[in-house]
Amino acid sequence: MDKFYKETLYKLETTISELEVEVDCSIQRIETVINIIVKCLSDTKKHVLKRGFKNAEEEIRFFKYQKPIIVAKLIYHNAIYKIETRKPYGAKPIRKYLKKELKKLKRFFDNNLEFYKYYRNNSSFLDEKLFIRNKYDIKLCLDTYYFQSDHTFSTSHDYKVAKIIANDLIQVYIEDLLYNKFQKDKSKAPRKLKWTGSKVALIELIYALHYHGVFDNGNNDIREVAQYFESTFGINLGNFYQTYLELRNRKMNRTKFLDALREELIRRMDEQDEK
């Protein structure tokens, strides 16, 4: 199953990336991408139903980590399609509309806080109830969606995992529209330095400084900090939150840039001490 999933995901992501380059019309591209993901899920379902799983561990891994990645792409692109096709005209109405969409994401978070904690902490004590087919527990406050889904290819919480993943991306998309396109401040100080390191390195540094509370005693959010660095160093960090998620998911050397900074500083200090 792992081999099939990796090949399927790689093919899907490659196809989507190619479309982003080739297709000019964003709405047309999103429609095409949605159809491709639906086909991918259909093929994956056929494979799962035909092959099955070796054991409970493989089934849990598929429904907790693998299927949700693909479904999240569908949820994300469908959400973006709705946002773009329903977006009103004019700066003020658009801002109001986008803020309303952000509130929807916040409501989902609030309504599913306990599961967010379970999933984010990589807990596993409920996995056999949450991520094995036909083993749902009504006491876990199931969504009505589950009872309408195909139980041969769904568990009680695999869709909820996909929503969590997708909502992270949707939030980044909306905030980019809100704060980068509608709230650019022309009065910002002129740029004195240009960042010539990698964007990943800068994002790693920004999150480290933010979590250490060195700006305004920690009384700000990560978006404000990121925007300040973008303005100061003349760089566009893009979907910095997605990059941070990838840093968190690194198996090894999650703080590569910070470790390199420390080593270089100590080396220079040692050199200066020897002079």
PDB file of C-alpha atoms in Angstrom:
ATOM      1  CA  MET A   1       0.000   0.000   0.000  1.00  0.00           C
ATOM      2  CA  ASP A   2       2.810   2.431   0.850  1.00  0.00           C
ATOM      3  CA  LYS A   3       4.402   2.048  -2.576  1.00  0.00           C
ATOM      4  CA  PHE A   4       1.080   2.525  -4.374  1.00  0.00           C
ATOM      5  CA  TYR A   5       0.266   5.593  -2.258  1.00  0.00           C
ATOM      6  CA  LYS A   6       3.646   7.274  -2.795  1.00  0.00           C
ATOM      7  CA  GLU A   7       3.462   6.730  -6.559  1.00  0.00           C
ATOM      8  CA  THR A   8      -0.141   7.981  -6.681  1.00  0.00           C
ATOM      9  CA  LEU A   9       0.594  11.094  -4.610  1.00  0.00           C
ATOM     10  CA  TYR A  10       3.722  11.925  -6.618  1.00  0.00           C
ATOM     11  CA  LYS A  11       1.813  11.629  -9.899  1.00  0.00           C
ATOM     12  CA  LEU A  12      -1.031  13.778  -8.552  1.00  0.00           C
ATOM     13  CA  GLU A  13       1.218  16.546  -7.209  1.00  0.00           C
ATOM     14  CA  THR A  14       3.293  16.576 -10.407  1.00  0.00           C
ATOM     15  CA  THR A  15       0.164  16.945 -12.538  1.00  0.00           C
ATOM     16  CA  ILE A  16      -1.153  19.781 -10.363  1.00  0.00           C
ATOM     17  CA  SER A  17       2.212  21.588 -10.487  1.00  0.00           C
ATOM     18  CA  GLU A  18       2.317  21.335 -14.267  1.00  0.00           C
ATOM     19  CA  LEU A  19      -1.196  22.780 -14.529  1.00  0.00           C
ATOM     20  CA  GLU A  20      -0.227  25.749 -12.372  1.00  0.00           C
ATOM     21  CA  VAL A  21       2.414  26.639 -14.944  1.00  0.00           C
ATOM     22  CA  GLU A  22       0.485  25.900 -18.134  1.00  0.00           C
ATOM     23  CA  VAL A  23      -3.062  27.132 -17.443  1.00  0.00           C
ATOM     24  CA  ASP A  24      -3.577  30.893 -17.242  1.00  0.00           C
ATOM     25  CA  CYS A  25      -7.191  31.074 -16.047  1.00  0.00           C
ATOM     26  CA  SER A  26      -7.208  30.287 -12.324  1.00  0.00           C
ATOM     27  CA  ILE A  27     -10.886  29.240 -12.259  1.00  0.00           C
ATOM     28  CA  GLN A  28     -10.360  26.914 -15.210  1.00  0.00           C
ATOM     29  CA  ARG A  29      -7.255  25.474 -13.554  1.00  0.00           C
ATOM     30  CA  ILE A  30      -9.062  24.825 -10.283  1.00  0.00           C
ATOM     31  CA  GLU A  31     -11.904  23.047 -12.103  1.00  0.00           C
ATOM     32  CA  THR A  32      -9.380  20.855 -13.890  1.00  0.00           C
ATOM     33  CA  VAL A  33      -7.489  20.110 -10.686  1.00  0.00           C
ATOM     34  CA  ILE A  34     -10.696  19.135  -8.859  1.00  0.00           C
ATOM     35  CA  ASN A  35     -11.576  16.650 -11.604  1.00  0.00           C
ATOM     36  CA  ILE A  36      -8.071  15.175 -11.482  1.00  0.00           C
ATOM     37  CA  ILE A  37      -8.215  14.712  -7.696  1.00  0.00           C
ATOM     38  CA  VAL A  38     -11.672  13.094  -7.903  1.00  0.00           C
ATOM     39  CA  LYS A  39     -10.286  10.631 -10.477  1.00  0.00           C
ATOM     40  CA  CYS A  40      -7.264   9.973  -8.251  1.00  0.00           C
ATOM     41  CA  LEU A  41      -9.496   9.198  -5.272  1.00  0.00           C
ATOM     42  CA  SER A  42     -11.644   6.894  -7.397  1.00  0.00           C
ATOM     43  CA  ASP A  43      -8.571   4.950  -8.535  1.00  0.00           C
ATOM     44  CA  THR A  44      -7.281   4.783  -4.964  1.00  0.00           C
ATOM     45  CA  LYS A  45     -10.618   3.457  -3.730  1.00  0.00           C
ATOM     46  CA  LYS A  46     -10.619   0.718  -6.386  1.00  0.00           C
ATOM     47  CA  HIS A  47      -7.114  -0.310  -5.331  1.00  0.00           C
ATOM     48  CA  VAL A  48      -8.027  -0.390  -1.632  1.00  0.00           C
ATOM     49  CA  LEU A  49     -11.195  -2.421  -2.160  1.00  0.00           C
ATOM     50  CA  LYS A  50      -9.412  -4.873  -4.431  1.00  0.00           C
ATOM     51  CA  ARG A  51      -6.248  -5.306  -2.373  1.00  0.00           C
ATOM     52  CA  GLY A  52      -7.383  -4.641   1.183  1.00  0.00           C
ATOM     53  CA  PHE A  53      -4.934  -4.163   4.061  1.00  0.00           C
ATOM     54  CA  LYS A  54      -2.380  -6.546   5.546  1.00  0.00           C
ATOM     55  CA  ASN A  55      -3.301  -5.644   9.104  1.00  0.00           C
ATOM     56  CA  ALA A  56      -4.921  -3.019  11.324  1.00  0.00           C
ATOM     57  CA  GLU A  57      -1.701  -0.995  11.464  1.00  0.00           C
ATOM     58  CA  GLU A  58      -1.636  -0.555   7.677  1.00  0.00           C
ATOM     59  CA  GLU A  59      -5.329   0.366   7.624  1.00  0.00           C
ATOM     60  CA  ILE A  60      -4.860   2.986  10.354  1.00  0.00           C
ATOM     61  CA  ARG A  61      -1.837   4.469   8.552  1.00  0.00           C
ATOM     62  CA  PHE A  62      -3.813   4.770   5.324  1.00  0.00           C
ATOM     63  CA  PHE A  63      -6.886   6.431   6.836  1.00  0.00           C
ATOM     64  CA  LYS A  64      -4.999   8.603   9.332  1.00  0.00           C
ATOM     65  CA  TYR A  65      -2.095   9.819   7.209  1.00  0.00           C
ATOM     66  CA  GLN A  66      -2.403   8.856   3.539  1.00  0.00           C
ATOM     67  CA  LYS A  67      -5.966   9.215   2.284  1.00  0.00           C
ATOM     68  CA  PRO A  68      -6.462  12.533   4.147  1.00  0.00           C
ATOM     69  CA  ILE A  69      -3.568  14.119   2.211  1.00  0.00           C
ATOM     70  CA  ILE A  70      -5.372  13.496  -1.079  1.00  0.00           C
ATOM     71  CA  VAL A  71      -8.817  14.427   0.244  1.00  0.00           C
ATOM     72  CA  ALA A  72      -7.366  17.633   1.744  1.00  0.00           C
ATOM     73  CA  LYS A  73      -6.273  18.695  -1.732  1.00  0.00           C
ATOM     74  CA  LEU A  74      -9.848  18.238  -2.932  1.00  0.00           C
ATOM     75  CA  ILE A  75     -11.312  20.179   0.009  1.00  0.00           C
ATOM     76  CA  TYR A  76      -8.760  22.967  -0.458  1.00  0.00           C
ATOM     77  CA  HIS A  77      -9.257  23.428  -4.194  1.00  0.00           C
ATOM     78  CA  ASN A  78     -13.040  23.197  -3.877  1.00  0.00           C
ATOM     79  CA  ALA A  79     -12.960  25.856  -1.148  1.00  0.00           C
ATOM     80  CA  ILE A  80     -10.759  28.130  -3.274  1.00  0.00           C
ATOM     81  CA  TYR A  81     -13.091  27.626  -6.224  1.00  0.00           C
ATOM     82  CA  LYS A  82     -16.067  28.733  -4.099  1.00  0.00           C
ATOM     83  CA  ILE A  83     -14.165  31.703  -2.677  1.00  0.00           C
ATOM     84  CA  GLU A  84     -13.120  32.952  -6.109  1.00  0.00           C
ATOM     85  CA  THR A  85     -16.488  32.410  -7.811  1.00  0.00           C
ATOM     86  CA  ARG A  86     -18.540  33.952  -4.983  1.00  0.00           C
ATOM     87  CA  LYS A  87     -16.195  36.838  -4.198  1.00  0.00           C
ATOM     88  CA  PRO A  88     -18.015  40.208  -4.417  1.00  0.00           C
ATOM     89  CA  TYR A  89     -16.740  43.347  -6.155  1.00  0.00           C
ATOM     90  CA  GLY A  90     -14.943  46.178  -4.386  1.00  0.00           C
ATOM     91  CA  ALA A  91     -12.188  46.206  -1.767  1.00  0.00           C
ATOM     92  CA  LYS A  92     -14.445  46.646   1.285  1.00  0.00           C
ATOM     93  CA  PRO A  93     -16.973  43.913   0.382  1.00  0.00           C
ATOM     94  CA  ILE A  94     -14.120  41.550  -0.455  1.00  0.00           C
ATOM     95  CA  ARG A  95     -12.437  42.160   2.902  1.00  0.00           C
ATOM     96  CA  LYS A  96     -15.719  41.572   4.717  1.00  0.00           C
ATOM     97  CA  TYR A  97     -16.342  38.402   2.715  1.00  0.00           C
ATOM     98  CA  LEU A  98     -12.863  36.984   3.358  1.00  0.00           C
ATOM     99  CA  LYS A  99     -13.031  37.713   7.083  1.00  0.00           C
ATOM    100  CA  LYS A 100     -16.328  35.839   7.195  1.00  0.00           C
ATOM    101  CA  GLU A 101     -14.623  32.864   5.543  1.00  0.00           C
ATOM    102  CA  LEU A 102     -11.881  32.978   8.181  1.00  0.00           C
ATOM    103  CA  LYS A 103     -14.529  32.880  10.903  1.00  0.00           C
ATOM    104  CA  LYS A 104     -15.877  29.650   9.382  1.00  0.00           C
ATOM    105  CA  LEU A 105     -12.448  28.075   9.779  1.00  0.00           C
ATOM    106  CA  LYS A 106     -12.300  29.303  13.381  1.00  0.00           C
ATOM    107  CA  ARG A 107     -15.708  27.759  14.117  1.00  0.00           C
ATOM    108  CA  PHE A 108     -14.563  24.397  12.784  1.00  0.00           C
ATOM    109  CA  PHE A 109     -11.485  24.621  14.997  1.00  0.00           C
ATOM    110  CA  ASP A 110     -13.541  25.510  18.080  1.00  0.00           C
ATOM    111  CA  ASN A 111     -16.073  22.757  17.418  1.00  0.00           C
ATOM    112  CA  ASN A 112     -13.359  20.140  17.015  1.00  0.00           C
ATOM    113  CA  LEU A 113     -10.797  21.323  19.543  1.00  0.00           C
ATOM    114  CA  GLU A 114     -10.396  17.978  21.302  1.00  0.00           C
ATOM    115  CA  PHE A 115      -9.763  16.135  18.053  1.00  0.00           C
ATOM    116  CA  TYR A 116      -7.331  18.853  16.952  1.00  0.00           C
ATOM    117  CA  LYS A 117      -5.352  18.182  20.142  1.00  0.00           C
ATOM    118  CA  TYR A 118      -5.474  14.435  19.572  1.00  0.00           C
ATOM    119  CA  TYR A 119      -4.292  14.713  15.969  1.00  0.00           C
ATOM    120  CA  ARG A 120      -1.727  17.501  16.456  1.00  0.00           C
ATOM    121  CA  ASN A 121      -0.136  15.649  19.379  1.00  0.00           C
ATOM    122  CA  ASN A 122       0.070  12.492  17.226  1.00  0.00           C
ATOM    123  CA  SER A 123      -1.899  10.554  19.858  1.00  0.00           C
ATOM    124  CA  SER A 124      -2.871   6.995  19.003  1.00  0.00           C
ATOM    125  CA  PHE A 125      -4.904   5.543  21.877  1.00  0.00           C
ATOM    126  CA  LEU A 126      -8.176   5.962  19.934  1.00  0.00           C
ATOM    127  CA  ASP A 127      -6.848   5.071  16.489  1.00  0.00           C
ATOM    128  CA  GLU A 128      -8.638   1.721  16.307  1.00  0.00           C
ATOM    129  CA  LYS A 129     -11.979   3.493  16.765  1.00  0.00           C
ATOM    130  CA  LEU A 130     -11.188   6.509  14.595  1.00  0.00           C
ATOM    131  CA  PHE A 131      -9.283   5.053  11.654  1.00  0.00           C
ATOM    132  CA  ILE A 132     -10.536   1.499  11.107  1.00  0.00           C
ATOM    133  CA  ARG A 133     -13.628   0.987   8.994  1.00  0.00           C
ATOM    134  CA  ASN A 134     -16.924   0.082  10.667  1.00  0.00           C
ATOM    135  CA  LYS A 135     -15.571   0.612  14.176  1.00  0.00           C
ATOM    136  CA  TYR A 136     -17.110   3.975  14.905  1.00  0.00           C
ATOM    137  CA  ASP A 137     -18.106   5.045  18.399  1.00  0.00           C
ATOM    138  CA  ILE A 138     -21.257   7.192  18.576  1.00  0.00           C
ATOM    139  CA  LYS A 139     -19.984   8.704  21.843  1.00  0.00           C
ATOM    140  CA  LEU A 140     -17.203  10.461  19.910  1.00  0.00           C
ATOM    141  CA  CYS A 141     -19.646  13.020  18.491  1.00  0.00           C
ATOM    142  CA  LEU A 142     -19.594  11.897  14.890  1.00  0.00           C
ATOM    143  CA  ASP A 143     -20.454  14.236  12.028  1.00  0.00           C
ATOM    144  CA  THR A 144     -23.600  13.456  10.053  1.00  0.00           C
ATOM    145  CA  TYR A 145     -21.346  13.265   6.996  1.00  0.00           C
ATOM    146  CA  TYR A 146     -19.931   9.949   8.212  1.00  0.00           C
ATOM    147  CA  PHE A 147     -23.313   8.185   8.175  1.00  0.00           C
ATOM    148  CA  GLN A 148     -23.818   9.278   4.574  1.00  0.00           C
ATOM    149  CA  SER A 149     -20.367   8.211   3.393  1.00  0.00           C
ATOM    150  CA  ASP A 150     -19.237   4.966   1.795  1.00  0.00           C
ATOM    151  CA  HIS A 151     -18.084   2.908   4.782  1.00  0.00           C
ATOM    152  CA  THR A 152     -16.011   0.640   2.571  1.00  0.00           C
ATOM    153  CA  PHE A 153     -13.673   3.580   1.952  1.00  0.00           C
ATOM    154  CA  SER A 154     -14.222   5.753   5.027  1.00  0.00           C
ATOM    155  CA  THR A 155     -13.692   5.710   8.768  1.00  0.00           C
ATOM    156  CA  SER A 156     -15.332   7.940  11.342  1.00  0.00           C
ATOM    157  CA  HIS A 157     -12.505  10.527  11.369  1.00  0.00           C
ATOM    158  CA  ASP A 158     -10.369  10.325   8.210  1.00  0.00           C
ATOM    159  CA  TYR A 159     -12.382  13.145   6.605  1.00  0.00           C
ATOM    160  CA  LYS A 160     -11.934  15.292   9.708  1.00  0.00           C
ATOM    161  CA  VAL A 161      -8.147  14.893   9.418  1.00  0.00           C
ATOM    162  CA  ALA A 162      -8.396  15.999   5.792  1.00  0.00           C
ATOM    163  CA  LYS A 163     -10.394  19.066   6.897  1.00  0.00           C
ATOM    164  CA  ILE A 164      -7.695  20.010   9.395  1.00  0.00           C
ATOM    165  CA  ILE A 165      -4.982  19.782   6.742  1.00  0.00           C
ATOM    166  CA  ALA A 166      -7.071  21.645   4.164  1.00  0.00           C
ATOM    167  CA  ASN A 167      -8.139  24.379   6.578  1.00  0.00           C
ATOM    168  CA  ASP A 168      -4.499  25.224   7.299  1.00  0.00           C
ATOM    169  CA  LEU A 169      -3.975  25.812   3.572  1.00  0.00           C
ATOM    170  CA  ILE A 170      -7.257  27.683   3.128  1.00  0.00           C
ATOM    171  CA  GLN A 171      -6.339  30.020   5.984  1.00  0.00           C
ATOM    172  CA  VAL A 172      -2.997  30.788   4.357  1.00  0.00           C
ATOM    173  CA  TYR A 173      -4.754  31.488   1.043  1.00  0.00           C
ATOM    174  CA  ILE A 174      -7.338  33.831   2.580  1.00  0.00           C
ATOM    175  CA  GLU A 175      -4.839  35.698   4.750  1.00  0.00           C
ATOM    176  CA  ASP A 176      -2.607  36.188   1.730  1.00  0.00           C
ATOM    177  CA  LEU A 177      -5.517  37.846  -0.082  1.00  0.00           C
ATOM    178  CA  LEU A 178      -6.450  39.928   2.950  1.00  0.00           C
ATOM    179  CA  TYR A 179      -3.123  41.160   4.168  1.00  0.00           C
ATOM    180  CA  ASN A 180      -0.868  41.105   1.107  1.00  0.00           C
ATOM    181  CA  LYS A 181      -3.267  42.403  -1.540  1.00  0.00           C
ATOM    182  CA  PHE A 182      -5.478  44.770   0.455  1.00  0.00           C
ATOM    183  CA  GLN A 183      -3.322  46.102   3.281  1.00  0.00           C
ATOM    184  CA  LYS A 184       0.024  47.048   1.784  1.00  0.00           C
ATOM    185  CA  ASP A 185       1.454  49.960   3.699  1.00  0.00           C
ATOM    186  CA  LYS A 186       3.309  52.370   1.427  1.00  0.00           C
ATOM    187  CA  SER A 187       4.773  54.278   4.356  1.00  0.00           C
ATOM    188  CA  LYS A 188       7.066  51.456   5.485  1.00  0.00           C
ATOM    189  CA  ALA A 189      10.717  52.276   6.019  1.00  0.00           C
ATOM    190  CA  PRO A 190      12.981  51.919   2.967  1.00  0.00           C
ATOM    191  CA  ARG A 191      14.765  48.623   2.584  1.00  0.00           C
ATOM    192  CA  LYS A 192      18.358  48.711   3.778  1.00  0.00           C
ATOM    193  CA  LEU A 193      19.317  45.074   3.457  1.00  0.00           C
ATOM    194  CA  LYS A 194      18.248  42.316   1.096  1.00  0.00           C
ATOM    195  CA  TRP A 195      17.966  38.758   2.352  1.00  0.00           C
ATOM    196  CA  THR A 196      20.125  36.505   0.169  1.00  0.00           C
ATOM    197  CA  GLY A 197      19.694  33.289   2.117  1.00  0.00           C
ATOM    198  CA  SER A 198      16.932  30.788   1.407  1.00  0.00           C
ATOM    199  CA  LYS A 199      13.291  31.498   2.225  1.00  0.00           C
ATOM    200  CA  VAL A 200      13.132  28.295   4.276  1.00  0.00           C
ATOM    201  CA  ALA A 201      16.018  29.515   6.448  1.00  0.00           C
ATOM    202  CA  LEU A 202      14.336  32.873   7.066  1.00  0.00           C
ATOM    203  CA  ILE A 203      11.027  31.226   7.943  1.00  0.00           C
ATOM    204  CA  GLU A 204      12.827  28.939  10.396  1.00  0.00           C
ATOM    205  CA  LEU A 205      14.428  31.999  12.007  1.00  0.00           C
ATOM    206  CA  ILE A 206      11.158  33.953  12.127  1.00  0.00           C
ATOM    207  CA  TYR A 207       9.289  31.171  13.914  1.00  0.00           C
ATOM    208  CA  ALA A 208      12.134  30.693  16.407  1.00  0.00           C
ATOM    209  CA  LEU A 209      12.187  34.412  17.271  1.00  0.00           C
ATOM    210  CA  HIS A 210       8.395  34.581  17.441  1.00  0.00           C
ATOM    211  CA  TYR A 211       8.067  31.585  19.763  1.00  0.00           C
ATOM    212  CA  HIS A 212      10.792  33.016  21.990  1.00  0.00           C
ATOM    213  CA  GLY A 213       8.660  36.152  22.409  1.00  0.00           C
ATOM    214  CA  VAL A 214      11.357  38.667  21.459  1.00  0.00           C
ATOM    215  CA  PHE A 215       8.982  41.029  19.594  1.00  0.00           C
ATOM    216  CA  ASP A 216       6.694  43.192  21.779  1.00  0.00           C
ATOM    217  CA  ASN A 217       6.969  40.586  24.548  1.00  0.00           C
ATOM    218  CA  GLY A 218       5.274  38.076  22.280  1.00  0.00           C
ATOM    219  CA  ASN A 219       2.122  40.193  21.909  1.00  0.00           C
ATOM    220  CA  ASN A 220       1.700  39.697  18.156  1.00  0.00           C
ATOM    221  CA  ASP A 221       0.910  36.928  15.716  1.00  0.00           C
ATOM    222  CA  ILE A 222       3.244  35.159  13.317  1.00  0.00           C
ATOM    223  CA  ARG A 223       1.703  36.891  10.287  1.00  0.00           C
ATOM    224  CA  GLU A 224       2.736  40.309  11.603  1.00  0.00           C
ATOM    225  CA  VAL A 225       6.276  39.118  12.235  1.00  0.00           C
ATOM    226  CA  ALA A 226       6.522  37.532   8.781  1.00  0.00           C
ATOM    227  CA  GLN A 227       5.216  40.682   7.086  1.00  0.00           C
ATOM    228  CA  TYR A 228       7.773  42.807   8.931  1.00  0.00           C
ATOM    229  CA  PHE A 229      10.629  40.610   7.705  1.00  0.00           C
ATOM    230  CA  GLU A 230       9.220  40.608   4.165  1.00  0.00           C
ATOM    231  CA  SER A 231       9.149  44.411   4.138  1.00  0.00           C
ATOM    232  CA  THR A 232      12.513  44.867   5.826  1.00  0.00           C
ATOM    233  CA  PHE A 233      14.466  42.433   3.675  1.00  0.00           C
ATOM    234  CA  GLY A 234      12.579  42.788   0.398  1.00  0.00           C
ATOM    235  CA  ILE A 235      11.437  39.199   0.108  1.00  0.00           C
ATOM    236  CA  ASN A 236       8.132  37.440  -0.533  1.00  0.00           C
ATOM    237  CA  LEU A 237       7.852  34.438   1.769  1.00  0.00           C
ATOM    238  CA  GLY A 238       4.747  33.115   0.019  1.00  0.00           C
ATOM    239  CA  ASN A 239       2.844  30.467   1.986  1.00  0.00           C
ATOM    240  CA  PHE A 240       5.186  30.681   4.972  1.00  0.00           C
ATOM    241  CA  TYR A 241       2.829  28.643   7.182  1.00  0.00           C
ATOM    242  CA  GLN A 242       2.917  25.730   4.719  1.00  0.00           C
ATOM    243  CA  THR A 243       6.728  25.902   4.718  1.00  0.00           C
ATOM    244  CA  TYR A 244       6.673  25.780   8.517  1.00  0.00           C
ATOM    245  CA  LEU A 245       4.437  22.686   8.401  1.00  0.00           C
ATOM    246  CA  GLU A 246       7.033  21.025   6.173  1.00  0.00           C
ATOM    247  CA  LEU A 247       9.792  21.975   8.648  1.00  0.00           C
ATOM    248  CA  ARG A 248       7.780  20.397  11.450  1.00  0.00           C
ATOM    249  CA  ASN A 249       7.392  17.211   9.443  1.00  0.00           C
ATOM    250  CA  ARG A 250      11.125  16.820   8.841  1.00  0.00           C
ATOM    251  CA  LYS A 251      12.317  13.478  10.162  1.00  0.00           C
ATOM    252  CA  MET A 252      15.802  14.791  10.910  1.00  0.00           C
ATOM    253  CA  ASN A 253      17.517  18.152  11.500  1.00  0.00           C
ATOM    254  CA  ARG A 254      14.343  20.216  11.913  1.00  0.00           C
ATOM    255  CA  THR A 255      16.374  23.319  12.881  1.00  0.00           C
ATOM    256  CA  LYS A 256      19.059  23.076  10.206  1.00  0.00           C
ATOM    257  CA  PHE A 257      19.537  26.840   9.766  1.00  0.00           C
ATOM    258  CA  LEU A 258      19.519  27.681  13.475  1.00  0.00           C
ATOM    259  CA  ASP A 259      22.055  24.936  14.154  1.00  0.00           C
ATOM    260  CA  ALA A 260      24.273  26.293  11.371  1.00  0.00           C
ATOM    261  CA  LEU A 261      24.018  29.827  12.815  1.00  0.00           C
ATOM    262  CA  ARG A 262      25.105  28.627  16.238  1.00  0.00           C
ATOM    263  CA  GLU A 263      28.033  26.622  14.863  1.00  0.00           C
ATOM    264  CA  GLU A 264      29.256  29.505  12.697  1.00  0.00           C
ATOM    265  CA  LEU A 265      29.028  32.018  15.552  1.00  0.00           C
ATOM    266  CA  ILE A 266      30.978  29.753  17.903  1.00  0.00           C
ATOM    267  CA  ARG A 267      33.590  29.107  15.204  1.00  0.00           C
ATOM    268  CA  ARG A 268      34.109  32.842  14.604  1.00  0.00           C
ATOM    269  CA  MET A 269      34.313  33.512  18.339  1.00  0.00           C
ATOM    270  CA  ASP A 270      36.922  30.793  18.719  1.00  0.00           C
ATOM    271  CA  GLU A 271      38.932  32.230  15.826  1.00  0.00           C
ATOM    272  CA  GLN A 272      38.850  35.696  17.393  1.00  0.00           C
ATOM    273  CA  ASP A 273      39.899  34.316  20.794  1.00  0.00           C
ATOM    274  CA  GLU A 274      42.965  32.742  19.203  1.00  0.00           C
ATOM    275  CA  LYS A 275      44.182  36.051  17.693  1.00  0.00           C
TER     276      LYS A 275
END
